[in-house]
GROMACS .gro file of N, CA, C and O in nm:
model
  376
    1MET      N    1   1.010  -1.358   0.950
    1MET     CA    2   0.894  -1.362   0.857
    1MET      C    3   0.817  -1.515   0.833
    1MET      O    4   0.876  -1.480   0.714
    2ASP      N    5   0.839  -1.535   0.897
    2ASP     CA    6   0.758  -1.691   0.915
    2ASP      C    7   0.590  -1.661   0.812
    2ASP      O    8   0.598  -1.750   0.692
    3VAL      N    9   0.558  -1.574   0.813
    3VAL     CA   10   0.479  -1.537   0.755
    3VAL      C   11   0.526  -1.524   0.564
    3VAL      O   12   0.370  -1.563   0.511
    4LEU      N   13   0.603  -1.472   0.499
    4LEU     CA   14   0.632  -1.440   0.405
    4LEU      C   15   0.686  -1.673   0.384
    4LEU      O   16   0.635  -1.679   0.210
    5ASP      N   17   0.701  -1.673   0.419
    5ASP     CA   18   0.672  -1.910   0.367
    5ASP      C   19   0.578  -1.936   0.306
    5ASP      O   20   0.561  -2.033   0.257
    6ALA      N   21   0.452  -1.869   0.398
    6ALA     CA   22   0.329  -1.970   0.302
    6ALA      C   23   0.274  -1.857   0.183
    6ALA      O   24   0.156  -1.937   0.131
    7ALA      N   25   0.349  -1.784   0.168
    7ALA     CA   26   0.331  -1.722   0.044
    7ALA      C   27   0.366  -1.696  -0.085
    7ALA      O   28   0.509  -1.695  -0.069
    8ASP      N   29   0.307  -1.686  -0.197
    8ASP     CA   30   0.391  -1.681  -0.289
    8ASP      C   31   0.372  -1.565  -0.383
    8ASP      O   32   0.486  -1.491  -0.472
    9GLY      N   33   0.296  -1.474  -0.299
    9GLY     CA   34   0.306  -1.333  -0.334
    9GLY      C   35   0.262  -1.255  -0.296
    9GLY      O   36   0.167  -1.262  -0.140
   10VAL      N   37   0.315  -1.072  -0.289
   10VAL     CA   38   0.333  -0.976  -0.145
   10VAL      C   39   0.233  -0.922  -0.215
   10VAL      O   40   0.312  -0.838  -0.336
   11ALA      N   41   0.121  -0.825  -0.221
   11ALA     CA   42   0.059  -0.676  -0.223
   11ALA      C   43   0.126  -0.574  -0.179
   11ALA      O   44   0.074  -0.588  -0.001
   12VAL      N   45   0.192  -0.492  -0.166
   12VAL     CA   46   0.193  -0.326  -0.038
   12VAL      C   47   0.111  -0.226  -0.164
   12VAL      O   48   0.163  -0.197  -0.209
   13ALA      N   49   0.159  -0.130   0.005
   13ALA     CA   50   0.068   0.000  -0.046
   13ALA      C   51   0.147   0.123  -0.079
   13ALA      O   52   0.096   0.172  -0.205
   14GLN      N   53   0.279   0.136  -0.048
   14GLN     CA   54   0.358   0.233  -0.060
   14GLN      C   55   0.461   0.205   0.047
   14GLN      O   56   0.513   0.114   0.083
   15GLY      N   57   0.581   0.316   0.038
   15GLY     CA   58   0.746   0.289   0.047
   15GLY      C   59   0.817   0.185   0.038
   15GLY      O   60   0.804   0.200  -0.066
   16GLY      N   61   0.874   0.161   0.077
   16GLY     CA   62   1.029   0.006   0.044
   16GLY      C   63   1.020  -0.041   0.164
   16GLY      O   64   0.953  -0.102   0.250
   17PHE      N   65   1.167  -0.135   0.117
   17PHE     CA   66   1.221  -0.220   0.188
   17PHE      C   67   1.322  -0.232   0.356
   17PHE      O   68   1.426  -0.148   0.218
   18SER      N   69   1.303  -0.298   0.377
   18SER     CA   70   1.420  -0.209   0.502
   18SER      C   71   1.520  -0.349   0.428
   18SER      O   72   1.493  -0.514   0.357
   19GLU      N   73   1.665  -0.339   0.489
   19GLU     CA   74   1.760  -0.463   0.493
   19GLU      C   75   1.694  -0.634   0.482
   19GLU      O   76   1.667  -0.710   0.396
   20ALA      N   77   1.711  -0.575   0.659
   20ALA     CA   78   1.592  -0.719   0.665
   20ALA      C   79   1.467  -0.813   0.612
   20ALA      O   80   1.454  -0.872   0.564
   21VAL      N   81   1.424  -0.684   0.561
   21VAL     CA   82   1.275  -0.792   0.462
   21VAL      C   83   1.341  -0.850   0.300
   21VAL      O   84   1.288  -0.895   0.303
   22TYR      N   85   1.409  -0.768   0.271
   22TYR     CA   86   1.503  -0.799   0.168
   22TYR      C   87   1.597  -0.963   0.155
   22TYR      O   88   1.580  -1.024   0.086
   23ALA      N   89   1.651  -0.950   0.319
   23ALA     CA   90   1.697  -1.141   0.291
   23ALA      C   91   1.604  -1.148   0.326
   23ALA      O   92   1.602  -1.298   0.316
   24GLY      N   93   1.529  -1.145   0.451
   24GLY     CA   94   1.334  -1.277   0.465
   24GLY      C   95   1.341  -1.290   0.291
   24GLY      O   96   1.234  -1.395   0.309
   25LEU      N   97   1.335  -1.234   0.200
   25LEU     CA   98   1.257  -1.252   0.093
   25LEU      C   99   1.278  -1.347   0.018
   25LEU      O  100   1.228  -1.456  -0.027
   26LYS      N  101   1.456  -1.301   0.051
   26LYS     CA  102   1.537  -1.449  -0.038
   26LYS      C  103   1.495  -1.551   0.008
   26LYS      O  104   1.580  -1.641  -0.101
   27LYS      N  105   1.499  -1.560   0.131
   27LYS     CA  106   1.489  -1.684   0.178
   27LYS      C  107   1.371  -1.772   0.198
   27LYS      O  108   1.300  -1.838   0.223
   28SER      N  109   1.302  -1.704   0.176
   28SER     CA  110   1.122  -1.691   0.127
   28SER      C  111   1.020  -1.769   0.014
   28SER      O  112   1.143  -1.739  -0.122
   29SER      N  113   0.941  -1.816  -0.020
   29SER     CA  114   0.872  -1.859  -0.125
   29SER      C  115   0.827  -1.756  -0.175
   29SER      O  116   0.778  -1.799  -0.333
   30VAL      N  117   0.872  -1.622  -0.171
   30VAL     CA  118   0.738  -1.610  -0.269
   30VAL      C  119   0.812  -1.534  -0.391
   30VAL      O  120   0.947  -1.521  -0.380
   31ARG      N  121   0.772  -1.498  -0.486
   31ARG     CA  122   0.819  -1.490  -0.697
   31ARG      C  123   0.787  -1.407  -0.687
   31ARG      O  124   0.764  -1.344  -0.825
   32PHE      N  125   0.641  -1.300  -0.652
   32PHE     CA  126   0.617  -1.177  -0.726
   32PHE      C  127   0.615  -1.061  -0.601
   32PHE      O  128   0.484  -1.099  -0.478
   33ILE      N  129   0.582  -0.963  -0.573
   33ILE     CA  130   0.538  -0.825  -0.582
   33ILE      C  131   0.471  -0.764  -0.679
   33ILE      O  132   0.511  -0.743  -0.750
   34VAL      N  133   0.337  -0.743  -0.627
   34VAL     CA  134   0.280  -0.607  -0.706
   34VAL      C  135   0.241  -0.440  -0.512
   34VAL      O  136   0.263  -0.506  -0.471
   35THR      N  137   0.260  -0.381  -0.650
   35THR     CA  138   0.265  -0.250  -0.534
   35THR      C  139   0.127  -0.203  -0.602
   35THR      O  140   0.118  -0.161  -0.734
   36ARG      N  141   0.072  -0.085  -0.500
   36ARG     CA  142  -0.050   0.014  -0.535
   36ARG      C  143  -0.019   0.114  -0.575
   36ARG      O  144  -0.079   0.199  -0.578
   37SER      N  145   0.032   0.106  -0.622
   37SER     CA  146   0.128   0.305  -0.678
   37SER      C  147   0.179   0.274  -0.810
   37SER      O  148   0.299   0.187  -0.881
   38ALA      N  149   0.215   0.397  -0.888
   38ALA     CA  150   0.310   0.375  -0.964
   38ALA      C  151   0.471   0.394  -0.912
   38ALA      O  152   0.452   0.351  -1.059
   39GLY      N  153   0.476   0.471  -0.884
   39GLY     CA  154   0.659   0.506  -0.837
   39GLY      C  155   0.688   0.367  -0.739
   39GLY      O  156   0.589   0.261  -0.742
   40TYR      N  157   0.769   0.302  -0.812
   40TYR     CA  158   0.805   0.219  -0.808
   40TYR      C  159   1.013   0.192  -0.741
   40TYR      O  160   1.067   0.156  -0.754
   41GLU      N  161   1.077   0.364  -0.694
   41GLU     CA  162   1.195   0.395  -0.722
   41GLU      C  163   1.245   0.384  -0.563
   41GLU      O  164   1.358   0.385  -0.557
   42ASN      N  165   1.125   0.333  -0.491
   42ASN     CA  166   1.153   0.308  -0.348
   42ASN      C  167   1.210   0.173  -0.307
   42ASN      O  168   1.225   0.080  -0.232
   43TYR      N  169   1.172   0.150  -0.424
   43TYR     CA  170   1.228  -0.078  -0.443
   43TYR      C  171   1.383  -0.026  -0.498
   43TYR      O  172   1.383  -0.019  -0.570
   44ASP      N  173   1.442  -0.180  -0.456
   44ASP     CA  174   1.553  -0.235  -0.530
   44ASP      C  175   1.518  -0.328  -0.632
   44ASP      O  176   1.514  -0.459  -0.561
   45LEU      N  177   1.522  -0.289  -0.721
   45LEU     CA  178   1.454  -0.424  -0.802
   45LEU      C  179   1.588  -0.491  -0.867
   45LEU      O  180   1.547  -0.620  -0.851
   46GLU      N  181   1.703  -0.476  -0.839
   46GLU     CA  182   1.798  -0.555  -0.887
   46GLU      C  183   1.788  -0.673  -0.736
   46GLU      O  184   1.819  -0.727  -0.795
   47LYS      N  185   1.771  -0.606  -0.653
   47LYS     CA  186   1.790  -0.766  -0.542
   47LYS      C  187   1.643  -0.810  -0.522
   47LYS      O  188   1.679  -0.941  -0.516
   48LEU      N  189   1.568  -0.743  -0.563
   48LEU     CA  190   1.424  -0.852  -0.596
   48LEU      C  191   1.446  -0.952  -0.684
   48LEU      O  192   1.472  -1.047  -0.692
   49ARG      N  193   1.539  -0.895  -0.826
   49ARG     CA  194   1.563  -0.988  -0.920
   49ARG      C  195   1.643  -1.083  -0.908
   49ARG      O  196   1.665  -1.195  -0.926
   50SER      N  197   1.750  -1.078  -0.835
   50SER     CA  198   1.856  -1.172  -0.817
   50SER      C  199   1.790  -1.273  -0.714
   50SER      O  200   1.856  -1.366  -0.689
   51SER      N  201   1.673  -1.223  -0.668
   51SER     CA  202   1.596  -1.326  -0.527
   51SER      C  203   1.556  -1.353  -0.700
   51SER      O  204   1.450  -1.489  -0.581
   52GLY      N  205   1.548  -1.407  -0.741
   52GLY     CA  206   1.408  -1.524  -0.841
   52GLY      C  207   1.222  -1.427  -0.839
   52GLY      O  208   1.170  -1.520  -0.808
   53ILE      N  209   1.205  -1.288  -0.796
   53ILE     CA  210   1.180  -1.219  -0.711
   53ILE      C  211   1.066  -1.129  -0.875
   53ILE      O  212   1.126  -1.020  -0.848
   54ARG      N  213   0.921  -1.121  -0.911
   54ARG     CA  214   0.931  -1.044  -1.029
   54ARG      C  215   0.879  -0.925  -0.924
   54ARG      O  216   0.776  -0.963  -0.849
   55PHE      N  217   0.862  -0.828  -0.973
   55PHE     CA  218   0.853  -0.713  -0.882
   55PHE      C  219   0.698  -0.611  -1.054
   55PHE      O  220   0.751  -0.629  -1.123
   56CYS      N  221   0.613  -0.552  -1.009
   56CYS     CA  222   0.475  -0.520  -1.040
   56CYS      C  223   0.441  -0.392  -0.991
   56CYS      O  224   0.365  -0.422  -0.886
   57ASN      N  225   0.410  -0.285  -1.133
   57ASN     CA  226   0.377  -0.153  -1.002
   57ASN      C  227   0.196  -0.106  -1.126
   57ASN      O  228   0.192  -0.211  -1.217
   58VAL      N  229   0.132  -0.009  -1.059
   58VAL     CA  230   0.034  -0.001  -1.146
   58VAL      C  231   0.089   0.133  -1.212
   58VAL      O  232   0.130   0.253  -1.213
   59PRO      N  233   0.155   0.092  -1.388
   59PRO     CA  234   0.144   0.238  -1.465
   59PRO      C  235   0.122   0.338  -1.488
   59PRO      O  236   0.155   0.465  -1.469
   60SER      N  237  -0.012   0.375  -1.451
   60SER     CA  238  -0.116   0.479  -1.446
   60SER      C  239  -0.262   0.477  -1.371
   60SER      O  240  -0.289   0.372  -1.366
   61TYR      N  241  -0.309   0.570  -1.338
   61TYR     CA  242  -0.408   0.542  -1.296
   61TYR      C  243  -0.534   0.677  -1.322
   61TYR      O  244  -0.483   0.657  -1.482
   62SER      N  245  -0.628   0.600  -1.367
   62SER     CA  246  -0.765   0.617  -1.456
   62SER      C  247  -0.783   0.779  -1.331
   62SER      O  248  -0.818   0.754  -1.281
   63PRO      N  249  -0.816   0.854  -1.406
   63PRO     CA  250  -0.798   0.955  -1.447
   63PRO      C  251  -0.939   1.033  -1.311
   63PRO      O  252  -1.017   1.092  -1.275
   64THR      N  253  -1.057   0.968  -1.353
   64THR     CA  254  -1.186   0.981  -1.344
   64THR      C  255  -1.155   0.872  -1.207
   64THR      O  256  -1.243   0.951  -1.111
   65SER      N  257  -1.082   0.773  -1.140
   65SER     CA  258  -1.062   0.689  -1.051
   65SER      C  259  -1.085   0.830  -0.957
   65SER      O  260  -1.021   0.825  -0.821
   66ILE      N  261  -0.959   0.896  -0.969
   66ILE     CA  262  -0.868   1.027  -0.899
   66ILE      C  263  -0.988   1.180  -0.933
   66ILE      O  264  -0.944   1.206  -0.749
   67ALA      N  265  -1.012   1.168  -0.971
   67ALA     CA  266  -1.113   1.296  -0.921
   67ALA      C  267  -1.233   1.241  -0.857
   67ALA      O  268  -1.299   1.322  -0.808
   68GLU      N  269  -1.291   1.114  -0.885
   68GLU     CA  270  -1.408   1.077  -0.789
   68GLU      C  271  -1.381   1.043  -0.630
   68GLU      O  272  -1.367   1.107  -0.507
   69PHE      N  273  -1.237   1.006  -0.604
   69PHE     CA  274  -1.157   0.968  -0.478
   69PHE      C  275  -1.123   1.113  -0.452
   69PHE      O  276  -1.150   1.159  -0.346
   70ALA      N  277  -1.055   1.245  -0.549
   70ALA     CA  278  -1.052   1.378  -0.463
   70ALA      C  279  -1.201   1.434  -0.394
   70ALA      O  280  -1.178   1.519  -0.344
   71PHE      N  281  -1.302   1.410  -0.517
   71PHE     CA  282  -1.422   1.458  -0.459
   71PHE      C  283  -1.469   1.398  -0.337
   71PHE      O  284  -1.527   1.499  -0.251
   72ALA      N  285  -1.530   1.249  -0.288
   72ALA     CA  286  -1.571   1.141  -0.193
   72ALA      C  287  -1.493   1.249  -0.052
   72ALA      O  288  -1.547   1.298  -0.004
   73THR      N  289  -1.326   1.285  -0.053
   73THR     CA  290  -1.255   1.300   0.067
   73THR      C  291  -1.290   1.496   0.067
   73THR      O  292  -1.304   1.451   0.183
   74ALA      N  293  -1.304   1.547  -0.066
   74ALA     CA  294  -1.355   1.620  -0.024
   74ALA      C  295  -1.474   1.656   0.048
   74ALA      O  296  -1.496   1.782   0.162
   75LEU      N  297  -1.596   1.618  -0.025
   75LEU     CA  298  -1.729   1.582   0.135
   75LEU      C  299  -1.715   1.567   0.227
   75LEU      O  300  -1.761   1.642   0.308
   76ALA      N  301  -1.632   1.480   0.221
   76ALA     CA  302  -1.625   1.355   0.363
   76ALA      C  303  -1.529   1.490   0.452
   76ALA      O  304  -1.561   1.517   0.598
   77ILE      N  305  -1.469   1.559   0.433
   77ILE     CA  306  -1.386   1.672   0.474
   77ILE      C  307  -1.521   1.805   0.510
   77ILE      O  308  -1.520   1.840   0.701
   78ASN      N  309  -1.572   1.810   0.461
   78ASN     CA  310  -1.664   1.903   0.464
   78ASN      C  311  -1.764   1.902   0.555
   78ASN      O  312  -1.808   1.975   0.671
   79ARG      N  313  -1.802   1.708   0.588
   79ARG     CA  314  -1.919   1.726   0.606
   79ARG      C  315  -1.908   1.639   0.793
   79ARG      O  316  -1.947   1.579   0.884
   80ARG      N  317  -1.689   1.671   0.803
   80ARG     CA  318  -1.701   1.591   0.901
   80ARG      C  319  -1.718   1.483   0.959
   80ARG      O  320  -1.759   1.430   1.071
   81ILE      N  321  -1.687   1.355   0.890
   81ILE     CA  322  -1.696   1.241   0.879
   81ILE      C  323  -1.600   1.249   0.947
   81ILE      O  324  -1.640   1.117   1.051
   82PRO      N  325  -1.470   1.247   0.943
   82PRO     CA  326  -1.378   1.187   1.049
   82PRO      C  327  -1.427   1.210   1.142
   82PRO      O  328  -1.335   1.055   1.246
   83GLN      N  329  -1.422   1.325   1.167
   83GLN     CA  330  -1.451   1.324   1.327
   83GLN      C  331  -1.567   1.265   1.460
   83GLN      O  332  -1.533   1.182   1.480
   84PHE      N  333  -1.645   1.222   1.286
   84PHE     CA  334  -1.752   1.120   1.343
   84PHE      C  335  -1.762   1.035   1.368
   84PHE      O  336  -1.772   0.956   1.455
   85ALA      N  337  -1.673   0.973   1.258
   85ALA     CA  338  -1.652   0.778   1.260
   85ALA      C  339  -1.525   0.771   1.341
   85ALA      O  340  -1.567   0.652   1.471
   86ARG      N  341  -1.489   0.922   1.462
   86ARG     CA  342  -1.326   0.872   1.545
   86ARG      C  343  -1.374   0.884   1.694
   86ARG      O  344  -1.395   0.752   1.778
   87ARG      N  345  -1.589   0.992   1.706
   87ARG     CA  346  -1.621   0.978   1.774
   87ARG      C  347  -1.723   0.795   1.799
   87ARG      O  348  -1.719   0.756   1.940
   88ALA      N  349  -1.736   0.768   1.710
   88ALA     CA  350  -1.871   0.587   1.693
   88ALA      C  351  -1.722   0.533   1.797
   88ALA      O  352  -1.824   0.450   1.874
   89ARG      N  353  -1.597   0.525   1.681
   89ARG     CA  354  -1.482   0.420   1.797
   89ARG      C  355  -1.479   0.423   1.835
   89ARG      O  356  -1.467   0.369   1.953
   90GLU      N  357  -1.541   0.578   2.012
   90GLU     CA  358  -1.529   0.586   2.080
   90GLU      C  359  -1.643   0.573   2.184
   90GLU      O  360  -1.626   0.588   2.290
   91GLY      N  361  -1.689   0.573   2.179
   91GLY     CA  362  -1.834   0.553   2.204
   91GLY      C  363  -1.892   0.651   2.184
   91GLY      O  364  -2.002   0.653   2.292
   92ASP      N  365  -1.889   0.753   2.187
   92ASP     CA  366  -1.928   0.933   2.154
   92ASP      C  367  -2.009   0.908   2.081
   92ASP      O  368  -1.973   0.999   1.948
   93PHE      N  369  -2.136   0.897   2.101
   93PHE     CA  370  -2.242   0.937   2.043
   93PHE      C  371  -2.333   1.052   2.096
   93PHE      O  372  -2.460   1.040   2.054
   94ARG      N  373  -2.311   1.168   2.118
   94ARG     CA  374  -2.388   1.325   2.150
   94ARG      C  375  -2.354   1.356   2.050
   94ARG      O  376  -2.370   1.329   1.908
   0.00000   0.00000   0.00000
């Protein structure tokens, strides 16, 4: 957990923390955690509070952003962009 010693805050995408992470956070300089998701049921807010760490989530998402993401994903799948990107990373330019 040495990386946490230099951090005031942490941004997380999803999931939760193991007991080892909670223990590391308690000893660290981290005082703020933000999740880029609306849900927070995977986080033990009481453990964070008792460690003096504030927690914040995204209370709601923009319906427009969700629609744009869905449309872009559908286009990417239809045009097989993920497959072509993988092939390009592998150097397969056939």
